[in-house]
XYZ file of C-alpha atoms in Angstrom:
395
model
C 25.959 14.780 -71.001
C 26.020 17.122 -68.227
C 28.559 16.543 -65.530
C 27.982 17.074 -61.795
C 30.768 18.619 -59.816
C 31.004 18.192 -55.905
C 32.938 20.604 -54.100
C 34.180 19.890 -50.893
C 35.463 22.897 -48.747
C 38.728 22.649 -46.714
C 38.458 22.921 -43.200
C 41.468 24.560 -41.512
C 42.347 23.881 -38.008
C 44.613 25.812 -35.855
C 46.372 24.181 -32.951
C 45.103 25.352 -29.720
C 47.102 26.751 -26.961
C 48.195 24.616 -24.278
C 46.454 26.851 -21.523
C 43.084 26.227 -23.374
C 43.520 22.454 -23.666
C 43.853 22.576 -19.882
C 40.476 24.166 -19.469
C 38.636 21.496 -21.349
C 38.142 19.109 -18.436
C 37.404 21.622 -16.117
C 34.441 22.666 -18.359
C 33.211 19.264 -18.258
C 33.209 19.047 -14.536
C 30.821 21.878 -14.319
C 28.387 20.088 -16.411
C 25.947 17.880 -14.233
C 26.075 14.396 -15.777
C 22.413 12.659 -15.314
C 24.282 9.363 -14.548
C 26.182 10.720 -11.702
C 23.015 11.887 -9.899
C 22.851 10.508 -6.474
C 19.406 9.448 -4.826
C 18.159 7.807 -1.663
C 16.780 4.436 -2.191
C 13.697 3.374 -0.228
C 11.849 0.437 -1.762
C 10.066 -2.663 -0.216
C 11.114 -6.180 -0.989
C 7.674 -6.468 -3.264
C 5.682 -3.558 -4.841
C 2.501 -5.010 -3.240
C 1.112 -7.886 -1.221
C -2.006 -9.546 -2.406
C -4.459 -11.492 -0.409
C -4.356 -15.284 -0.459
C -6.919 -16.836 -3.310
C -10.066 -17.640 -1.717
C -11.404 -21.335 -1.966
C -14.137 -21.891 -4.568
C -17.713 -21.233 -2.893
C -20.828 -22.814 -3.946
C -23.071 -20.725 -6.286
C -25.093 -18.059 -4.674
C -28.222 -19.307 -6.280
C -27.690 -22.715 -4.745
C -27.168 -21.131 -1.245
C -30.390 -19.404 -1.515
C -32.463 -22.583 -2.562
C -30.946 -24.612 0.544
C -32.003 -21.662 2.869
C -35.269 -21.500 1.439
C -35.954 -25.189 1.604
C -34.445 -24.984 5.399
C -36.906 -22.360 6.231
C -39.852 -24.278 4.580
C -38.997 -27.374 6.526
C -38.762 -25.689 9.825
C -42.218 -23.823 9.337
C -43.888 -27.273 8.483
C -42.433 -28.744 11.313
C -43.502 -25.994 13.587
C -47.080 -25.918 12.067
C -47.429 -29.704 12.648
C -46.236 -29.347 16.307
C -48.789 -26.849 16.873
C -51.662 -28.974 15.349
C -50.841 -31.992 17.718
C -50.724 -29.574 20.757
C -54.129 -27.783 19.754
C -55.530 -31.567 19.400
C -54.224 -32.273 22.774
C -55.478 -29.406 24.548
C -58.832 -30.048 23.008
C -59.005 -33.539 24.333
C -57.964 -32.678 27.869
C -60.451 -30.109 28.069
C -63.363 -32.767 26.931
C -62.051 -34.979 29.650
C -62.076 -32.339 32.247
C -65.798 -31.486 31.630
C -66.931 -35.130 31.623
C -68.119 -35.917 35.239
C -66.159 -38.739 36.800
C -67.992 -41.897 37.535
C -67.919 -43.511 41.257
C -66.204 -46.596 40.244
C -63.386 -44.208 38.922
C -63.318 -42.094 42.069
C -62.907 -45.192 44.195
C -60.461 -46.991 42.207
C -56.982 -46.570 43.294
C -54.432 -44.480 41.125
C -52.269 -46.444 38.896
C -48.595 -46.781 39.821
C -46.312 -45.219 37.234
C -44.006 -47.630 35.354
C -41.046 -45.430 35.645
C -40.461 -44.044 39.115
C -37.292 -41.917 38.002
C -39.429 -40.139 35.366
C -42.308 -39.303 37.657
C -40.020 -37.999 40.227
C -38.074 -35.903 37.753
C -41.298 -34.395 36.573
C -42.773 -33.678 39.898
C -39.636 -32.129 40.980
C -39.341 -29.889 37.840
C -42.910 -29.099 38.306
C -43.757 -29.717 34.621
C -46.264 -31.970 33.146
C -45.352 -34.298 30.452
C -46.578 -32.016 27.966
C -44.002 -29.290 29.084
C -41.076 -30.284 26.604
C -43.368 -30.190 23.771
C -44.727 -26.817 24.822
C -41.072 -25.517 25.297
C -40.150 -26.853 21.889
C -42.959 -25.038 20.390
C -41.974 -21.910 21.945
C -38.367 -22.164 20.869
C -39.664 -22.596 17.365
C -41.877 -19.879 17.451
C -38.832 -17.714 18.569
C -37.008 -18.963 15.632
C -39.656 -18.023 13.323
C -39.937 -14.506 14.822
C -36.062 -14.137 14.277
C -36.418 -15.170 10.640
C -39.443 -12.865 10.342
C -37.140 -9.961 11.149
C -37.342 -9.282 14.736
C -33.567 -9.846 15.442
C -31.111 -6.914 15.547
C -28.964 -6.409 12.344
C -25.492 -7.968 12.690
C -22.602 -5.551 13.027
C -20.274 -5.132 9.914
C -17.683 -7.655 9.819
C -14.119 -6.624 10.672
C -10.967 -7.269 8.768
C -9.433 -10.370 10.042
C -5.649 -9.968 11.396
C -3.003 -11.251 8.932
C 0.543 -12.172 9.340
C 2.782 -10.737 6.699
C 6.200 -9.105 6.696
C 8.172 -7.052 4.179
C 11.867 -6.013 4.012
C 12.490 -2.273 3.548
C 15.800 -1.185 1.886
C 17.313 1.879 2.311
C 20.635 3.185 0.541
C 22.244 5.780 -1.547
C 22.846 4.998 -5.205
C 23.030 6.174 -8.727
C 20.281 4.540 -10.580
C 21.386 4.456 -14.259
C 24.950 3.306 -13.442
C 23.502 1.003 -10.843
C 26.021 1.839 -8.282
C 25.858 2.081 -4.598
C 27.178 4.750 -2.351
C 27.950 4.627 1.391
C 24.885 6.140 3.362
C 24.643 7.096 6.871
C 21.537 6.038 9.002
C 18.615 8.136 8.465
C 17.386 10.542 11.131
C 13.745 9.582 10.770
C 11.912 6.326 9.377
C 8.288 5.728 9.825
C 5.255 4.071 8.472
C 1.672 5.402 7.996
C -1.115 2.892 7.604
C -4.435 3.890 5.966
C -7.915 1.550 5.447
C -11.623 1.970 5.161
C -11.784 2.601 9.222
C -9.184 5.341 9.322
C -10.865 8.246 11.117
C -11.107 11.923 10.025
C -10.586 14.905 11.686
C -11.700 18.232 10.102
C -11.953 16.498 6.879
C -8.358 15.219 6.973
C -7.728 11.337 7.478
C -5.480 10.437 10.560
C -3.710 7.429 9.783
C -1.615 5.255 12.275
C 1.859 6.034 12.356
C 4.673 3.987 13.793
C 8.366 4.877 14.415
C 10.686 2.376 12.648
C 13.919 3.740 13.424
C 14.757 1.398 16.145
C 14.044 -1.460 13.728
C 16.718 -0.367 11.144
C 20.100 -2.282 10.885
C 23.042 -1.984 9.060
C 23.513 -4.159 5.827
C 25.402 -4.193 2.595
C 23.911 -3.254 -0.705
C 26.011 -3.161 -3.994
C 29.073 -3.275 -1.937
C 28.300 -0.342 0.108
C 26.937 0.575 3.497
C 23.035 0.639 3.550
C 20.273 0.100 5.893
C 17.488 -2.367 6.159
C 14.519 -3.311 8.195
C 11.931 -6.242 8.704
C 8.627 -4.819 9.115
C 5.607 -6.845 10.585
C 2.293 -6.365 8.729
C -0.556 -7.157 11.205
C -3.623 -5.826 9.194
C -4.523 -5.135 5.736
C -3.859 -1.532 4.581
C -2.158 1.095 2.595
C 1.318 1.711 4.285
C 3.280 4.644 3.330
C 7.068 4.451 4.500
C 8.804 7.644 4.873
C 12.345 8.458 5.658
C 14.264 11.733 6.310
C 17.836 11.595 5.497
C 20.710 13.264 7.409
C 22.166 16.264 5.337
C 25.730 15.169 3.758
C 28.511 17.310 2.290
C 28.690 17.098 -1.688
C 32.198 18.219 -2.100
C 32.057 18.041 -5.808
C 29.358 20.597 -5.905
C 30.377 22.300 -2.622
C 27.078 22.088 -0.958
C 25.018 20.067 1.347
C 22.507 17.623 0.030
C 19.055 16.243 2.256
C 16.559 13.992 1.049
C 13.043 13.310 1.840
C 11.903 9.997 0.497
C 8.551 7.926 0.548
C 7.043 4.788 -0.898
C 3.779 3.036 -1.006
C 2.782 -0.486 -0.236
C -0.688 -1.769 -0.774
C -1.620 -4.908 1.325
C -4.566 -7.087 0.654
C -6.070 -4.604 -1.944
C -6.673 -1.534 0.316
C -5.845 1.663 -1.799
C -7.289 4.490 0.206
C -5.004 7.219 1.201
C -2.379 6.794 -1.786
C -3.079 10.356 -2.924
C -2.698 11.859 0.448
C 0.389 13.971 1.474
C 2.198 12.578 4.355
C 3.316 15.883 6.001
C 6.940 16.145 5.048
C 8.516 19.384 4.659
C 9.321 18.539 0.978
C 7.206 15.897 -0.791
C 5.921 14.706 -3.919
C 2.187 14.288 -3.887
C 1.077 11.840 -6.483
C -1.963 12.533 -8.734
C -1.611 9.280 -10.510
C -1.904 6.045 -8.157
C 1.594 5.148 -7.737
C 1.142 1.282 -7.999
C -0.600 -0.913 -10.500
C 1.082 0.672 -13.281
C 2.031 -1.011 -16.624
C 4.651 0.262 -18.970
C 4.099 2.544 -20.913
C 2.394 4.535 -18.249
C 1.531 8.197 -17.441
C 2.437 9.456 -13.881
C 1.551 12.863 -12.805
C 2.171 14.506 -9.414
C 2.387 17.709 -7.660
C 5.557 19.118 -5.615
C 4.778 20.589 -2.154
C 6.955 22.728 -0.140
C 5.708 23.402 3.390
C 2.423 21.957 2.250
C 2.182 24.358 -0.601
C 2.577 23.731 -4.400
C 6.026 24.756 -5.696
C 6.021 26.334 -9.192
C 9.001 26.188 -11.561
C 10.563 23.386 -9.570
C 12.767 20.940 -11.573
C 11.542 17.302 -11.597
C 13.634 14.347 -12.986
C 12.592 10.759 -12.954
C 15.237 8.000 -13.522
C 14.767 4.283 -13.371
C 17.299 1.741 -11.721
C 19.166 0.284 -14.770
C 19.630 -3.206 -13.276
C 20.604 -4.639 -16.714
C 23.030 -1.607 -17.280
C 21.738 -0.864 -20.797
C 23.562 1.966 -22.470
C 21.440 5.145 -23.606
C 22.098 6.720 -27.008
C 22.794 10.176 -25.224
C 23.001 11.470 -21.635
C 19.639 12.995 -22.322
C 18.006 9.290 -22.355
C 19.587 8.445 -19.126
C 16.653 10.198 -17.184
C 13.457 12.174 -17.659
C 13.225 15.964 -16.757
C 10.540 18.712 -16.508
C 9.550 21.676 -14.520
C 6.352 22.312 -12.689
C 3.621 24.468 -13.558
C 2.059 27.366 -11.593
C -0.001 24.644 -9.571
C 3.239 22.597 -8.906
C 2.112 19.877 -11.130
C 4.144 17.848 -13.723
C 3.606 14.517 -15.768
C 5.979 11.825 -17.246
C 5.410 8.759 -19.487
C 7.373 5.797 -18.081
C 8.081 3.562 -20.889
C 10.118 0.799 -19.147
C 9.292 -1.575 -16.206
C 11.167 -1.434 -12.921
C 11.859 0.826 -9.996
C 11.422 4.450 -10.925
C 12.533 7.447 -8.603
C 10.868 10.704 -9.042
C 12.670 13.722 -7.747
C 12.294 17.271 -7.147
C 15.039 19.787 -5.946
C 14.472 23.057 -3.994
C 16.778 25.300 -1.943
C 17.024 24.810 1.815
C 18.473 27.146 4.607
C 22.253 27.170 4.116
C 24.526 25.096 6.788
C 27.962 25.737 8.000
C 30.628 23.869 5.606
C 33.864 22.084 6.594
C 35.615 25.374 6.151
C 33.283 27.040 8.700
C 31.710 29.123 5.883
C 27.894 29.200 5.281
C 27.082 26.654 2.373
C 24.016 26.167 0.298
C 21.595 23.336 1.168
C 19.959 21.572 -1.620
C 16.717 19.686 -0.567
C 15.284 16.790 -2.570
C 11.808 15.119 -2.531
C 11.791 11.640 -3.688
C 9.005 9.193 -4.404
C 9.710 5.620 -5.444
C 7.091 3.614 -7.485
C 7.280 0.394 -9.275
C 5.999 -0.106 -12.978
C 5.059 -3.781 -14.410
C 5.923 -4.746 -17.786
C 3.293 -5.735 -20.308
C 4.101 -9.445 -20.055
C 4.087 -9.396 -16.297
C 2.450 -12.521 -14.588
C 0.049 -12.090 -11.719
C 1.958 -11.896 -8.424
C 1.175 -14.757 -6.093
C 0.919 -14.552 -2.459
């Protein structure tokens, strides 16, 4: 019987000099760990606001049948009144053509049984047949309106609503679910689109409201954060945008500034979700950023000063609220680069709030030591992905 021999080579290790061991932690610090990435959080208290359920309404065929029956009854009543009036007028004409007898001329006029009725008729200058004629005229007017003589009604306007939403603004590390202290943003506004939003030179002109005065300091994940309660008086697509203040990142020896936005559809309005909001650096969604179910494909375009930015690094990270561990650091976020048209795409395989962030270089700023330091700009877009077993949201 043949034998199988297994040879295990020996591995010889030489001890590293003490100076090389000191370089190991320094090398680790130069590697950007995905979990340590800082992002500016901008999310509403709910991903969408749905309209209240409408009460049950009768079947359309039943409404049509009742309307036809009503029209038929009105027409029959009008025709009957018209025939009675015609008969009465014919009888009066015959009486007028018959010469009165001498006895009738000599006979005194009969006294009315009701003096008040006669007086009122004389005062109004109407004969007893006048009410019937007026009713006939009104009925004929109704028939004319039914036949198409009336003007078309104006299109119904969306009724006002009374809704509100809380908006959270904070700094955090999504995968670690850690909060970081944040200064008040230097800009916070909301844009509203609907079906009546006007356009100028082919570009929609949404309503814009400054919300910075409504911001209040709060605590989030035991760190200083900001929040605002925003009243929503009309249906529409609301786009919230903030411009953070540049902050000093000592670990990377640079400044960082974020331009952030998120979308909130209210009462089923989705017009305007694909439009840029005019930020200096932003992500334009090419996939509708709401109504997504995991796994979902999301694509977008990176714009810098309104133009597509090619070869820009883009990352997507999810708020790890359940603090699940990843097999490797590379599974803690998704990474890609834009093509020549500034476009990118990701598959979002888990439910929750996702942050899409692109990076570009800005104009240098003076650092703490008085020297010029680089400025890193970040364009962030927050969107929510539902799970496959998510229940319908209730109003």
